[in-house]
Amino acid sequence: MVKLALGSVQFGTNYGVSNSYGQPNTQEITEILALAHHNNINVIDTAIAYGDSEQVLGELADITNRFEIITKLPPLNKEQFSPADCAYYLELLDLSYQKLQTNRLSGLLFHSADDILKDGNNELLQGIFSLKKSKKLAKSGVSLYSQGKYSKLLNAPLVDLVQIPYNCFDTFFSSSGYLHKFKERNIEVHARSSFLQGLLLMELQDIPEYFLPWLDKLTLFSQVASEFSLSNLELALSYVVKEKNIDKLVIGVNNAKELEQVIQAYHNAHKVEHDQLPDLSCLEQKLVNPAHWQLD
């Protein structure tokens, strides 16, 4: 079974530190989707916050209806939900179904994990539960970030799917034991940020100045790739596919050629002797969490 899932943030925005292509056009997206389907990639990850990604996917519903689609609710920038907030979020969710031109979602995530635990959200949670009960929604859960404390989420209602960052540098969810705990509770785990927005795939001379304090780590990554006779892409994927508790690996591409390269690298990554890979873990959030990057 292919564990790759197709991220769609590129379909709605100019995304990624290494993205020199810009937002792909409809023809390019169609080619990406066709190639993904042909290679048994059956999950598309999107979000309300991803520009017009949902709208773009909906306009290609004759193709995207062959996929399982996961979307995300935007963060609530308040300490608790009001009845009006709940009603608004349910309207956003209904609009997502309309934009995507679908009657069923494979997954719904809170972009901010705290929102599923906030006071006042009962009406929203009940609405999500009703969608699951009526088979319009298969799974629900949260998108997580490294270094958080997520014990309360392990037994929270409606959490049977989580999305986490995971790559050679950011192994927090494995080292902290959360990955094991998720699997103990039959929570499906999807990993994102395996290429650190493309940073791990860049030539060292092209790396933005912001990352120079970690040039030694990025250089070591490239050296390990050479030692194992792997491309940076293959090595980046190797660190994720070796983690058995990850169910899906969400990757984003700008064109079909990139996806073809990822698919080939994904299969090559399974041939690596994973127990021989050195530990490259890094706890510095200014490197591993793109939310902290200062590139301007």
Short mmCIF file of C-alpha atoms in Angstrom, two decimals:
data_model
loop_
_atom_site.label_atom_id
_atom_site.label_comp_id
_atom_site.label_asym_id
_atom_site.label_seq_id
_atom_site.Cartn_x
_atom_site.Cartn_y
_atom_site.Cartn_z
CA MET A 1 0.00 0.00 0.00
CA VAL A 2 1.31 3.44 -0.92
CA LYS A 3 1.36 5.66 2.17
CA LEU A 4 1.73 8.90 0.24
CA ALA A 5 -1.02 11.52 0.45
CA LEU A 6 -1.20 14.59 -1.76
CA GLY A 7 -0.97 17.97 -0.07
CA SER A 8 -2.76 20.80 -1.85
CA VAL A 9 -1.53 24.00 -0.20
CA GLN A 10 0.42 24.69 -3.42
CA PHE A 11 -2.85 24.56 -5.37
CA GLY A 12 -4.18 27.61 -3.56
CA THR A 13 -1.11 29.64 -2.58
CA ASN A 14 2.53 30.28 -3.47
CA TYR A 15 3.93 27.95 -0.82
CA GLY A 16 7.35 26.66 0.19
CA VAL A 17 10.77 28.15 0.84
CA SER A 18 12.15 26.37 -2.24
CA ASN A 19 9.15 27.02 -4.50
CA SER A 20 10.33 28.86 -7.60
CA TYR A 21 7.36 27.79 -9.74
CA GLY A 22 4.52 29.65 -8.08
CA GLN A 23 0.96 28.36 -7.92
CA PRO A 24 0.32 25.60 -10.51
CA ASN A 25 -2.38 26.20 -13.11
CA THR A 26 -5.43 24.00 -13.71
CA GLN A 27 -3.71 21.88 -16.36
CA GLU A 28 -0.74 21.21 -14.07
CA ILE A 29 -3.02 20.30 -11.18
CA THR A 30 -5.00 17.97 -13.42
CA GLU A 31 -1.77 16.22 -14.44
CA ILE A 32 -0.71 15.92 -10.79
CA LEU A 33 -4.05 14.39 -9.80
CA ALA A 34 -4.03 11.95 -12.70
CA LEU A 35 -0.51 10.78 -11.85
CA ALA A 36 -1.38 10.46 -8.17
CA HIS A 37 -4.45 8.36 -8.92
CA HIS A 38 -2.50 6.16 -11.33
CA ASN A 39 0.02 5.47 -8.54
CA ASN A 40 -2.58 4.58 -5.91
CA ILE A 41 -2.28 7.83 -3.99
CA ASN A 42 -5.85 8.18 -2.79
CA VAL A 43 -5.84 10.98 -0.17
CA ILE A 44 -5.83 14.75 -0.75
CA ASP A 45 -5.07 17.06 2.17
CA THR A 46 -6.42 20.61 2.02
CA ALA A 47 -7.64 23.37 4.35
CA ILE A 48 -9.90 26.39 4.42
CA ALA A 49 -6.76 28.49 5.03
CA TYR A 50 -5.05 27.25 1.84
CA GLY A 51 -6.17 30.15 -0.34
CA ASP A 52 -8.55 28.88 -3.02
CA SER A 53 -7.35 25.27 -2.81
CA GLU A 54 -10.81 23.89 -1.93
CA GLN A 55 -12.37 25.82 -4.80
CA VAL A 56 -9.74 24.55 -7.25
CA LEU A 57 -10.26 20.96 -6.13
CA GLY A 58 -14.03 21.35 -6.43
CA GLU A 59 -13.74 22.63 -9.98
CA LEU A 60 -11.99 19.33 -10.75
CA ALA A 61 -14.56 17.23 -8.92
CA ASP A 62 -14.82 14.75 -11.77
CA ILE A 63 -11.24 13.79 -10.83
CA THR A 64 -11.11 14.58 -7.11
CA ASN A 65 -14.19 12.48 -6.34
CA ARG A 66 -11.90 9.48 -6.83
CA PHE A 67 -9.90 10.60 -3.77
CA GLU A 68 -10.46 10.74 -0.04
CA ILE A 69 -10.37 14.42 0.97
CA ILE A 70 -9.30 15.89 4.32
CA THR A 71 -9.78 19.56 5.14
CA LYS A 72 -9.11 21.76 8.17
CA LEU A 73 -10.96 24.44 10.11
CA PRO A 74 -9.02 27.69 10.71
CA PRO A 75 -7.82 28.56 14.23
CA LEU A 76 -10.12 30.46 16.58
CA ASN A 77 -8.10 33.38 17.93
CA LYS A 78 -10.10 33.55 21.15
CA GLU A 79 -9.93 31.70 24.45
CA GLN A 80 -13.38 30.16 24.06
CA PHE A 81 -16.16 29.68 21.54
CA SER A 82 -19.33 31.71 21.58
CA PRO A 83 -22.59 30.38 20.07
CA ALA A 84 -21.96 32.71 17.12
CA ASP A 85 -18.48 31.22 16.67
CA CYS A 86 -19.89 27.69 16.59
CA ALA A 87 -22.51 28.70 14.04
CA TYR A 88 -19.85 30.40 11.91
CA TYR A 89 -17.56 27.37 11.96
CA LEU A 90 -20.42 25.08 10.97
CA GLU A 91 -21.15 27.46 8.09
CA LEU A 92 -17.48 27.30 7.06
CA LEU A 93 -17.65 23.52 7.12
CA ASP A 94 -20.82 23.48 5.04
CA LEU A 95 -19.12 25.83 2.59
CA SER A 96 -16.16 23.45 2.34
CA TYR A 97 -18.50 20.67 1.20
CA GLN A 98 -19.94 23.07 -1.38
CA LYS A 99 -16.56 24.28 -2.65
CA LEU A 100 -15.21 20.74 -2.87
CA GLN A 101 -18.45 19.60 -4.53
CA THR A 102 -18.66 16.54 -2.34
CA ASN A 103 -21.14 14.96 0.06
CA ARG A 104 -18.48 13.17 2.05
CA LEU A 105 -15.16 14.06 3.62
CA SER A 106 -12.59 11.53 4.70
CA GLY A 107 -11.33 13.77 7.46
CA LEU A 108 -11.80 17.09 9.24
CA LEU A 109 -9.06 18.59 11.40
CA PHE A 110 -8.88 21.58 13.69
CA HIS A 111 -5.89 23.56 12.40
CA SER A 112 -5.31 24.54 16.03
CA ALA A 113 -5.44 21.56 18.39
CA ASP A 114 -6.50 23.74 21.34
CA ASP A 115 -9.79 24.54 19.62
CA ILE A 116 -11.17 21.04 20.10
CA LEU A 117 -10.75 21.44 23.88
CA LYS A 118 -11.95 25.03 24.30
CA ASP A 119 -15.00 25.95 26.34
CA GLY A 120 -18.17 26.76 24.45
CA ASN A 121 -17.51 24.49 21.47
CA ASN A 122 -20.20 21.88 22.25
CA GLU A 123 -22.50 22.98 19.43
CA LEU A 124 -19.63 22.73 16.95
CA LEU A 125 -18.55 19.30 18.23
CA GLN A 126 -22.14 18.10 18.08
CA GLY A 127 -22.36 19.25 14.47
CA ILE A 128 -19.20 17.32 13.63
CA PHE A 129 -20.51 14.26 15.45
CA SER A 130 -23.73 14.44 13.45
CA LEU A 131 -21.75 14.52 10.19
CA LYS A 132 -19.87 11.41 11.28
CA LYS A 133 -23.05 9.65 12.32
CA SER A 134 -24.65 10.38 8.94
CA LYS A 135 -21.52 9.07 7.14
CA LYS A 136 -20.79 12.48 5.62
CA LEU A 137 -17.54 12.55 7.56
CA ALA A 138 -15.31 9.55 8.23
CA LYS A 139 -12.79 10.88 10.76
CA SER A 140 -12.05 14.01 12.74
CA GLY A 141 -9.18 15.31 14.79
CA VAL A 142 -6.42 17.88 15.03
CA SER A 143 -3.28 19.21 13.38
CA LEU A 144 -0.41 19.24 15.86
CA TYR A 145 2.94 20.99 16.25
CA SER A 146 6.15 19.83 17.92
CA GLN A 147 7.00 20.41 21.57
CA GLY A 148 3.36 20.63 22.65
CA LYS A 149 1.67 18.81 25.52
CA TYR A 150 -1.10 16.68 24.08
CA SER A 151 -2.06 14.24 26.82
CA LYS A 152 -5.59 15.65 27.02
CA LEU A 153 -6.10 15.00 23.33
CA LEU A 154 -5.45 11.29 23.68
CA ASN A 155 -8.88 10.76 25.19
CA ALA A 156 -10.65 13.78 23.73
CA PRO A 157 -13.96 13.18 21.92
CA LEU A 158 -13.90 13.06 18.12
CA VAL A 159 -10.12 12.58 17.86
CA ASP A 160 -9.42 9.59 15.64
CA LEU A 161 -7.07 11.38 13.22
CA VAL A 162 -4.03 13.59 13.84
CA GLN A 163 -1.58 15.29 11.52
CA ILE A 164 1.95 15.91 12.77
CA PRO A 165 5.22 17.36 11.47
CA TYR A 166 7.87 14.68 11.05
CA ASN A 167 11.25 14.69 9.34
CA CYS A 168 14.91 13.83 9.97
CA PHE A 169 15.31 16.86 12.27
CA ASP A 170 11.87 16.93 13.88
CA THR A 171 11.23 13.55 15.54
CA PHE A 172 9.41 14.98 18.57
CA PHE A 173 6.34 12.78 18.28
CA SER A 174 8.42 9.63 18.18
CA SER A 175 10.90 10.54 20.92
CA SER A 176 8.13 11.83 23.20
CA GLY A 177 6.18 8.59 22.92
CA TYR A 178 3.09 10.24 21.44
CA LEU A 179 3.25 8.23 18.22
CA HIS A 180 3.03 5.01 20.19
CA LYS A 181 0.19 6.37 22.32
CA PHE A 182 -1.76 7.45 19.23
CA LYS A 183 -1.51 3.96 17.78
CA GLU A 184 -2.53 2.38 21.09
CA ARG A 185 -5.76 4.37 20.82
CA ASN A 186 -6.30 3.57 17.11
CA ILE A 187 -5.74 7.20 16.15
CA GLU A 188 -4.69 7.49 12.51
CA VAL A 189 -1.47 9.48 12.04
CA HIS A 190 -0.56 11.58 9.00
CA ALA A 191 2.87 13.23 8.75
CA ARG A 192 3.63 16.52 7.02
CA SER A 193 6.71 18.74 6.60
CA SER A 194 8.94 15.82 5.63
CA PHE A 195 10.98 18.14 3.40
CA LEU A 196 10.72 21.19 5.70
CA GLN A 197 8.94 23.14 2.95
CA GLY A 198 11.63 22.00 0.54
CA LEU A 199 14.57 23.22 2.66
CA LEU A 200 16.04 19.71 2.86
CA LEU A 201 16.00 19.45 -0.93
CA MET A 202 17.81 22.72 -1.65
CA GLU A 203 21.43 22.99 -2.72
CA LEU A 204 23.50 24.29 0.17
CA GLN A 205 24.59 27.37 -1.76
CA ASP A 206 20.94 28.32 -2.35
CA ILE A 207 19.81 28.15 1.27
CA PRO A 208 18.40 31.49 2.54
CA GLU A 209 20.60 33.44 4.93
CA TYR A 210 18.18 32.82 7.81
CA PHE A 211 19.28 29.16 7.95
CA LEU A 212 23.03 29.81 8.11
CA PRO A 213 23.16 29.16 11.90
CA TRP A 214 22.18 25.56 11.08
CA LEU A 215 24.35 25.14 8.01
CA ASP A 216 26.32 22.40 9.79
CA LYS A 217 23.15 20.34 10.26
CA LEU A 218 22.04 20.84 6.69
CA THR A 219 25.54 19.98 5.47
CA LEU A 220 25.50 16.80 7.58
CA PHE A 221 22.16 15.83 6.06
CA SER A 222 23.66 16.11 2.56
CA GLN A 223 26.73 14.17 3.66
CA VAL A 224 24.58 11.32 5.01
CA ALA A 225 22.71 11.23 1.71
CA SER A 226 26.03 10.84 -0.11
CA GLU A 227 27.23 8.13 2.29
CA PHE A 228 24.08 6.08 1.62
CA SER A 229 24.18 6.84 -2.13
CA LEU A 230 20.83 8.57 -1.87
CA SER A 231 19.46 11.84 -3.15
CA ASN A 232 18.36 14.36 -0.53
CA LEU A 233 14.79 13.55 -1.51
CA GLU A 234 15.29 9.83 -0.94
CA LEU A 235 17.00 10.41 2.40
CA ALA A 236 14.29 12.80 3.61
CA LEU A 237 11.63 10.20 2.80
CA SER A 238 13.68 7.41 4.39
CA TYR A 239 13.49 9.06 7.81
CA VAL A 240 9.70 9.12 7.61
CA VAL A 241 8.91 5.76 6.01
CA LYS A 242 11.00 3.97 8.64
CA GLU A 243 8.51 5.12 11.28
CA LYS A 244 5.90 2.33 11.28
CA ASN A 245 3.36 4.28 13.35
CA ILE A 246 2.86 6.86 10.59
CA ASP A 247 -0.08 5.92 8.34
CA LYS A 248 0.18 8.58 5.66
CA LEU A 249 2.89 10.93 4.47
CA VAL A 250 1.53 14.20 3.08
CA ILE A 251 3.69 15.63 0.32
CA GLY A 252 3.16 18.72 -1.82
CA VAL A 253 4.37 19.23 -5.37
CA ASN A 254 4.18 21.98 -7.97
CA ASN A 255 3.96 19.82 -11.07
CA ALA A 256 3.65 16.22 -12.24
CA LYS A 257 7.40 15.87 -12.77
CA GLU A 258 8.04 16.61 -9.11
CA LEU A 259 5.40 14.07 -8.09
CA GLU A 260 6.99 11.46 -10.34
CA GLN A 261 10.33 12.09 -8.63
CA VAL A 262 8.73 11.80 -5.18
CA ILE A 263 7.01 8.52 -6.06
CA GLN A 264 10.27 7.00 -7.31
CA ALA A 265 12.16 8.29 -4.28
CA TYR A 266 9.44 6.93 -1.97
CA HIS A 267 9.91 3.42 -3.35
CA ASN A 268 13.70 3.75 -3.13
CA ALA A 269 13.41 4.93 0.47
CA HIS A 270 11.92 1.58 1.44
CA LYS A 271 15.11 -0.17 0.30
CA VAL A 272 17.28 1.70 2.81
CA GLU A 273 18.60 -0.10 5.89
CA HIS A 274 16.72 2.22 8.21
CA ASP A 275 18.41 1.03 11.39
CA GLN A 276 21.68 2.34 9.96
CA LEU A 277 20.44 5.91 9.54
CA PRO A 278 22.09 8.30 12.04
CA ASP A 279 20.01 10.33 14.46
CA LEU A 280 19.78 13.89 13.10
CA SER A 281 17.13 15.10 15.57
CA CYS A 282 17.12 18.80 16.42
CA LEU A 283 15.10 20.51 19.15
CA GLU A 284 15.55 24.06 17.85
CA GLN A 285 12.09 25.32 16.90
CA LYS A 286 13.57 28.20 14.90
CA LEU A 287 14.78 25.56 12.46
CA VAL A 288 12.17 22.80 12.54
CA ASN A 289 9.00 24.90 12.83
CA PRO A 290 8.34 27.08 9.74
CA ALA A 291 6.03 29.26 11.84
CA HIS A 292 9.18 30.66 13.47
CA TRP A 293 11.08 31.31 10.26
CA GLN A 294 11.99 34.92 9.48
CA LEU A 295 12.77 34.98 5.77
CA ASP A 296 11.93 38.59 4.90
#
